[in-house]
Amino acid sequence: MKNASDLSRRRLLLGGAALGAGALLTACTSNEEDEPTGAQTVAAGGNANAAPGTKVTIGFSAPAADHGWIAAITNNAKAQAASYSDVEFKTVEAGADAAAQRAALQTLIAEKPNVIVLLPHDGKELNSFGLSAMQAGIPVVNLDRAFPDAKAYRLQIKGDNYGMGVSAANYVIAQMKAKGVSAPVIGEIAGMDELELTQERSKGFSDTLAQAGFRVANRRAARFTADTGQQEAASLLQALPKMDALWNHDDDQGIGVLAAITQANRKEFFMVGGAGSKAAIEAIQADSGVLKATVTYSPSMASSAISLARLIGQNKGMSDLVELQVPKEITLASETITKENASNYLKLGF
């Protein structure tokens, strides 16, 4: 849990307070874990499938909490599993990379859980594990970072990465049109370029901008961390002495991006974030800095993954659907949070 002073410092940075960027970045690391809110998990009494049934053992693996979104994924999964009396939750350490995660996951197959929920370091690298588990008769719920082979999972649940880029671009386009700017200078700070999800986000952004006759003037790739966000933002700001709009893919990474903006004393542009952290939503609501919107990619998907894994293990379908089984793929929409609707989304912030 963050203490009150830590949370206050983080919100000051996201609100654009004129404090030393280096000191703020040190104080506002995103490795700390928050308990999930009630809105991020669904109590076990909330639907027709909630009554206790056949016991289900769910194996779970996700990368270590190297930033707030990943921490929220694991915390939400644990909390959702704990809400069911018929679920046994077994976690497996993901290690430092895909190879370590694959090795650790082999122990799960030997233990024969009813279902495995897996957020891989890299979907392509762990695709072979998904195939092995499925061939061993263990359904796999592939969370967030997608396996390329549909045979490697029973269910794939993820956010809409391409849609994140579309939503961010649509907001930028609307703002530019409202201001009468016909040739805007637009910057982009992506996440990890080797991940397909980052590539999809950037493609959605550039495709949609192109439809309006706009393009990205300068793009940098960070690593979903505050430190790398600050480094890449500093380089981008130097390359673009004037800018109209900036999209940063990740709100945790955005802590560093905003630190660099504060340090450079730049205010002539607005910024759109990504994912929907609580601090970012509060900053948008306060409307005191360059951050004016963020597009959602909520870690609440982990809670849904656990609930759906339980249904798969019990051979049940979703109560509001006619079909007898859980769907094969679920993609969550990416929504745009602005000052006008921030209060509605604050409960989902991580």
Coordinates of C-alpha atoms in Angstrom, one line a residue:
M1 CA 0.0 0.0 0.0
K2 CA 1.1 3.6 -0.7
N3 CA 1.1 5.8 2.3
A4 CA -0.6 9.2 2.2
S5 CA 2.5 11.2 1.6
D6 CA 3.6 9.0 -1.3
L7 CA 0.2 9.3 -3.0
S8 CA 0.2 13.0 -2.5
R9 CA 3.6 13.4 -4.2
R10 CA 2.6 11.2 -7.1
R11 CA -0.6 13.2 -7.7
L12 CA 1.3 16.5 -7.5
L13 CA 3.6 15.3 -10.3
L14 CA 0.7 14.2 -12.5
G15 CA -1.0 17.5 -11.9
G16 CA 2.1 19.4 -13.1
A17 CA 3.3 20.9 -9.9
A18 CA 6.4 23.0 -10.3
L19 CA 8.7 20.9 -8.2
G20 CA 12.1 19.4 -9.0
A21 CA 11.5 16.7 -11.5
G22 CA 14.3 14.5 -10.3
A23 CA 13.1 14.6 -6.7
L24 CA 9.6 13.9 -7.7
L25 CA 10.5 11.0 -9.9
T26 CA 12.4 9.4 -7.0
A27 CA 9.4 9.9 -4.7
C28 CA 6.9 8.7 -7.2
T29 CA 8.0 5.2 -8.2
S30 CA 5.3 2.9 -9.5
N31 CA 6.5 -0.3 -8.0
E32 CA 4.3 -0.1 -4.9
E33 CA 1.2 -2.2 -4.7
D34 CA -2.4 -0.9 -4.1
E35 CA -5.3 -3.1 -3.0
P36 CA -7.9 -3.4 -5.7
T37 CA -11.0 -1.4 -5.3
G38 CA -14.5 -3.0 -5.1
A39 CA -15.1 -1.9 -8.6
Q40 CA -12.0 -3.7 -10.0
T41 CA -13.3 -7.0 -8.7
V42 CA -16.8 -8.5 -8.6
A43 CA -18.1 -10.1 -5.4
A44 CA -18.9 -13.7 -5.7
G45 CA -22.6 -13.1 -5.0
G46 CA -23.1 -10.8 -8.0
N47 CA -24.5 -13.2 -10.7
A48 CA -26.3 -16.4 -11.4
N49 CA -23.1 -18.4 -11.5
A50 CA -21.9 -17.3 -8.1
A51 CA -23.3 -20.2 -6.0
P52 CA -20.5 -22.5 -4.9
G53 CA -19.9 -25.4 -7.3
T54 CA -17.2 -27.8 -8.2
K55 CA -13.9 -26.9 -6.7
V56 CA -11.5 -25.4 -9.3
T57 CA -7.8 -25.1 -8.9
I58 CA -6.5 -22.1 -10.9
G59 CA -2.8 -21.7 -11.7
F60 CA -1.6 -18.1 -12.2
S61 CA 1.5 -16.5 -13.5
A62 CA 2.3 -12.9 -14.4
P63 CA 5.5 -10.9 -14.5
A64 CA 6.7 -9.3 -11.3
A65 CA 5.3 -6.0 -10.4
D66 CA 7.7 -3.8 -12.3
H67 CA 5.1 -1.1 -12.6
G68 CA 1.7 -0.3 -11.2
W69 CA -0.4 -1.8 -13.9
I70 CA 1.3 -5.2 -13.6
A71 CA 1.0 -5.0 -9.8
A72 CA -2.7 -4.3 -10.2
I73 CA -3.1 -7.3 -12.5
T74 CA -1.8 -9.7 -9.8
N75 CA -3.6 -8.1 -6.9
N76 CA -6.9 -8.1 -8.8
A77 CA -6.5 -11.8 -9.7
K78 CA -5.7 -12.7 -6.1
A79 CA -8.7 -10.7 -4.8
Q80 CA -11.1 -12.2 -7.3
A81 CA -10.0 -15.7 -6.6
A82 CA -10.4 -15.1 -2.8
S83 CA -14.0 -14.1 -3.4
Y84 CA -14.9 -17.6 -4.4
S85 CA -15.1 -20.4 -1.8
D86 CA -14.7 -23.0 -4.6
V87 CA -11.5 -21.7 -6.0
E88 CA -8.0 -22.7 -5.0
F89 CA -5.4 -20.1 -6.3
K90 CA -1.8 -21.2 -7.0
T91 CA 0.7 -18.6 -8.2
V92 CA 3.9 -19.4 -10.0
E93 CA 6.8 -16.9 -10.1
A94 CA 7.3 -15.6 -13.6
G95 CA 11.0 -14.9 -13.3
A96 CA 13.0 -12.3 -15.1
D97 CA 12.1 -13.2 -18.7
A98 CA 10.1 -15.5 -20.9
A99 CA 12.6 -18.4 -20.6
A100 CA 12.4 -18.3 -16.8
Q101 CA 8.6 -18.1 -16.8
R102 CA 8.4 -21.0 -19.2
A103 CA 10.6 -23.2 -17.0
A104 CA 8.5 -22.3 -13.9
L105 CA 5.3 -23.0 -15.6
Q106 CA 6.3 -26.5 -16.4
T107 CA 5.7 -27.4 -12.7
L108 CA 2.1 -26.3 -13.1
I109 CA 1.4 -28.9 -15.8
A110 CA 2.8 -31.6 -13.5
E111 CA 0.4 -30.4 -10.8
K112 CA -2.6 -30.6 -13.2
P113 CA -4.6 -27.5 -12.1
N114 CA -8.1 -27.3 -13.7
V115 CA -7.2 -24.1 -15.5
I116 CA -4.2 -21.9 -16.0
V117 CA -4.4 -18.1 -16.2
L118 CA -1.3 -16.7 -17.8
L119 CA 0.0 -13.2 -18.5
P120 CA 3.2 -14.0 -20.4
H121 CA 6.4 -11.9 -20.5
D122 CA 6.0 -12.2 -24.3
G123 CA 3.1 -13.9 -26.0
K124 CA 5.1 -15.3 -28.9
E125 CA 7.8 -16.7 -26.6
L126 CA 5.3 -18.4 -24.3
N127 CA 3.0 -19.7 -27.2
S128 CA 4.7 -23.1 -27.0
F129 CA 3.8 -23.4 -23.3
G130 CA 0.2 -22.7 -24.1
L131 CA 0.2 -25.4 -26.7
S132 CA 1.7 -27.9 -24.2
A133 CA -0.8 -27.1 -21.5
M134 CA -3.7 -27.4 -23.9
Q135 CA -2.4 -30.7 -25.3
A136 CA -2.2 -31.9 -21.7
G137 CA -5.9 -31.2 -21.2
I138 CA -5.4 -28.0 -19.1
P139 CA -7.4 -25.0 -20.5
V140 CA -5.3 -21.9 -20.7
V141 CA -6.7 -18.3 -20.2
N142 CA -4.3 -16.1 -22.1
L143 CA -4.3 -12.7 -20.4
D144 CA -3.3 -9.4 -22.1
R145 CA -0.1 -10.3 -24.1
A146 CA -1.5 -12.5 -26.9
F147 CA -0.4 -16.0 -28.0
P148 CA -0.3 -16.0 -31.9
D149 CA -1.7 -19.5 -32.1
A150 CA -5.4 -19.9 -31.2
K151 CA -4.7 -23.6 -30.3
A152 CA -2.5 -22.3 -27.4
Y153 CA -5.5 -21.0 -25.4
R154 CA -9.0 -21.8 -24.4
L155 CA -9.8 -18.1 -23.8
Q156 CA -7.9 -15.0 -24.7
I157 CA -8.9 -11.9 -22.8
K158 CA -7.1 -8.6 -23.5
G159 CA -7.5 -4.9 -23.9
D160 CA -7.9 -3.3 -27.4
N161 CA -4.3 -2.1 -28.1
Y162 CA -5.1 -1.0 -31.6
G163 CA -8.2 0.7 -30.2
M164 CA -6.1 2.6 -27.7
G165 CA -4.2 4.2 -30.5
V166 CA -7.5 5.0 -32.3
S167 CA -9.0 6.6 -29.2
A168 CA -5.9 8.6 -28.5
A169 CA -5.8 9.8 -32.1
N170 CA -9.5 10.7 -32.2
Y171 CA -9.1 12.9 -29.1
V172 CA -6.0 14.6 -30.7
I173 CA -7.9 15.2 -34.0
A174 CA -10.9 16.6 -32.2
Q175 CA -8.8 19.0 -30.2
M176 CA -6.8 20.1 -33.2
K177 CA -9.9 20.7 -35.3
A178 CA -11.5 22.7 -32.4
K179 CA -8.4 24.9 -32.2
G180 CA -8.2 25.3 -36.0
V181 CA -4.7 23.7 -36.2
S182 CA -4.3 22.2 -39.7
A183 CA -0.8 20.9 -39.5
P184 CA -0.1 19.9 -35.8
V185 CA 3.2 18.8 -34.5
I186 CA 2.5 15.5 -32.7
G187 CA 4.8 13.4 -30.5
E188 CA 4.5 9.9 -29.3
I189 CA 6.2 8.0 -26.5
A190 CA 5.5 4.3 -26.8
G191 CA 6.2 1.4 -24.6
M192 CA 8.4 -1.6 -25.3
D193 CA 8.8 -1.8 -29.1
E194 CA 9.5 -5.5 -29.2
L195 CA 6.0 -6.3 -27.8
E196 CA 3.2 -6.7 -30.3
L197 CA 0.8 -4.7 -28.1
T198 CA 3.0 -1.6 -28.5
Q199 CA 3.2 -2.1 -32.2
E200 CA -0.6 -2.3 -32.3
R201 CA -1.1 0.8 -30.2
S202 CA 1.2 2.8 -32.5
K203 CA -0.4 1.5 -35.6
G204 CA -3.9 2.5 -34.4
F205 CA -2.6 5.9 -33.6
S206 CA -0.8 6.5 -36.9
D207 CA -3.6 5.0 -39.0
T208 CA -6.2 7.2 -37.4
L209 CA -4.1 10.4 -37.6
A210 CA -3.5 9.7 -41.3
Q211 CA -7.2 9.7 -42.0
A212 CA -7.3 13.3 -40.8
G213 CA -4.1 14.2 -42.8
F214 CA -2.0 14.2 -39.6
R215 CA 1.2 12.3 -38.7
V216 CA 3.6 11.7 -35.8
A217 CA 6.5 14.1 -36.0
N218 CA 8.7 12.3 -33.5
R219 CA 8.3 8.9 -31.8
R220 CA 10.3 7.4 -28.9
A221 CA 10.0 4.0 -27.2
A222 CA 10.4 3.7 -23.5
R223 CA 10.1 0.6 -21.3
F224 CA 6.9 1.1 -19.3
T225 CA 8.8 2.6 -16.4
A226 CA 9.0 6.1 -15.0
D227 CA 12.8 6.3 -15.5
T228 CA 12.7 5.4 -19.2
G229 CA 9.7 7.6 -19.7
Q230 CA 11.7 10.6 -18.4
Q231 CA 14.7 9.8 -20.5
E232 CA 12.7 9.4 -23.8
A233 CA 10.5 12.4 -23.1
A234 CA 13.6 14.6 -22.6
S235 CA 15.0 13.5 -25.9
L236 CA 11.7 14.0 -27.7
L237 CA 11.3 17.5 -26.2
Q238 CA 14.7 18.5 -27.4
A239 CA 13.9 17.2 -30.9
L240 CA 10.6 19.1 -31.0
P241 CA 11.1 22.6 -29.7
K242 CA 7.4 23.2 -30.4
M243 CA 4.6 20.7 -30.1
D244 CA 0.8 20.6 -30.2
A245 CA 0.0 17.2 -28.8
L246 CA 1.7 14.2 -27.2
W247 CA 0.5 10.6 -26.7
N248 CA 2.2 8.6 -24.0
H249 CA 1.2 4.9 -24.1
D250 CA 1.3 4.2 -20.3
D251 CA 0.3 6.3 -17.3
D252 CA 2.9 4.8 -15.0
Q253 CA 5.6 5.6 -17.6
G254 CA 3.9 9.0 -17.8
I255 CA 5.2 9.9 -14.3
G256 CA 8.6 10.2 -15.9
V257 CA 7.3 11.8 -19.0
L258 CA 5.6 14.5 -16.9
A259 CA 8.8 15.0 -14.9
A260 CA 10.7 15.7 -18.1
I261 CA 8.0 18.2 -19.2
T262 CA 8.1 20.0 -15.9
Q263 CA 11.9 20.1 -16.0
A264 CA 11.8 21.5 -19.5
N265 CA 9.1 24.0 -18.5
R266 CA 7.0 23.1 -21.5
K267 CA 3.4 24.0 -21.5
E268 CA 2.4 24.8 -25.1
F269 CA 0.9 21.3 -25.8
F270 CA -1.5 18.9 -24.3
M271 CA -0.9 15.2 -23.5
V272 CA -3.0 12.1 -23.7
G273 CA -2.1 9.1 -21.5
G274 CA -2.8 5.4 -21.6
A275 CA -4.2 2.7 -19.3
G276 CA -6.1 4.8 -16.7
S277 CA -4.2 5.0 -13.5
K278 CA -5.9 6.6 -10.5
A279 CA -3.4 9.4 -10.2
A280 CA -3.7 10.2 -14.0
I281 CA -7.5 10.3 -13.7
E282 CA -7.3 12.6 -10.7
A283 CA -4.8 14.9 -12.6
I284 CA -7.2 15.1 -15.6
Q285 CA -10.1 15.9 -13.2
A286 CA -8.1 18.7 -11.6
D287 CA -7.1 20.1 -15.0
S288 CA -4.0 21.8 -13.7
G289 CA -1.4 20.5 -16.1
V290 CA -0.8 19.3 -19.7
L291 CA -2.4 15.9 -19.1
K292 CA -5.9 16.3 -20.5
A293 CA -7.1 12.8 -21.3
T294 CA -6.1 9.1 -21.0
V295 CA -7.4 6.1 -22.9
T296 CA -8.3 3.0 -20.9
Y297 CA -6.5 -0.4 -20.7
S298 CA -7.8 -1.5 -17.3
P299 CA -6.1 -4.2 -15.2
S300 CA -9.6 -5.2 -14.0
M301 CA -9.3 -7.7 -16.9
A302 CA -7.4 -9.9 -14.5
S303 CA -10.5 -10.1 -12.3
S304 CA -12.6 -11.1 -15.2
A305 CA -10.0 -13.7 -16.3
I306 CA -10.2 -15.5 -12.9
S307 CA -14.0 -15.5 -13.0
L308 CA -14.1 -16.9 -16.5
A309 CA -11.4 -19.5 -15.6
R310 CA -13.6 -20.7 -12.8
L311 CA -16.6 -21.0 -15.2
I312 CA -14.4 -22.9 -17.7
G313 CA -13.2 -25.2 -14.9
Q314 CA -16.9 -25.9 -13.9
N315 CA -18.0 -26.3 -17.5
K316 CA -20.3 -23.4 -17.3
G317 CA -21.2 -20.6 -19.7
M318 CA -21.7 -16.9 -19.0
S319 CA -25.1 -16.4 -17.4
D320 CA -26.2 -13.5 -19.6
L321 CA -25.3 -15.4 -22.9
V322 CA -27.3 -18.0 -24.6
E323 CA -24.3 -20.2 -25.4
L324 CA -23.4 -23.0 -23.0
Q325 CA -19.6 -22.2 -22.9
V326 CA -17.4 -19.2 -22.2
P327 CA -16.4 -17.4 -25.5
K328 CA -13.1 -18.1 -27.1
E329 CA -11.9 -14.4 -27.2
I330 CA -12.8 -11.3 -25.4
T331 CA -11.4 -7.8 -26.2
L332 CA -12.2 -4.9 -23.9
A333 CA -13.0 -1.6 -25.4
S334 CA -10.6 1.4 -24.9
E335 CA -12.5 4.4 -23.7
T336 CA -11.4 8.0 -23.4
I337 CA -11.3 9.6 -20.0
T338 CA -11.5 13.4 -19.9
K339 CA -12.3 16.1 -17.3
E340 CA -16.0 15.7 -18.2
N341 CA -16.3 12.0 -17.4
A342 CA -13.3 11.4 -15.0
S343 CA -15.5 11.0 -12.0
N344 CA -17.2 8.0 -13.6
Y345 CA -13.9 6.2 -14.1
L346 CA -12.1 7.1 -10.9
K347 CA -13.3 3.9 -9.2
L348 CA -11.5 1.8 -11.9
G349 CA -8.2 3.6 -11.6
F350 CA -5.3 1.5 -10.4

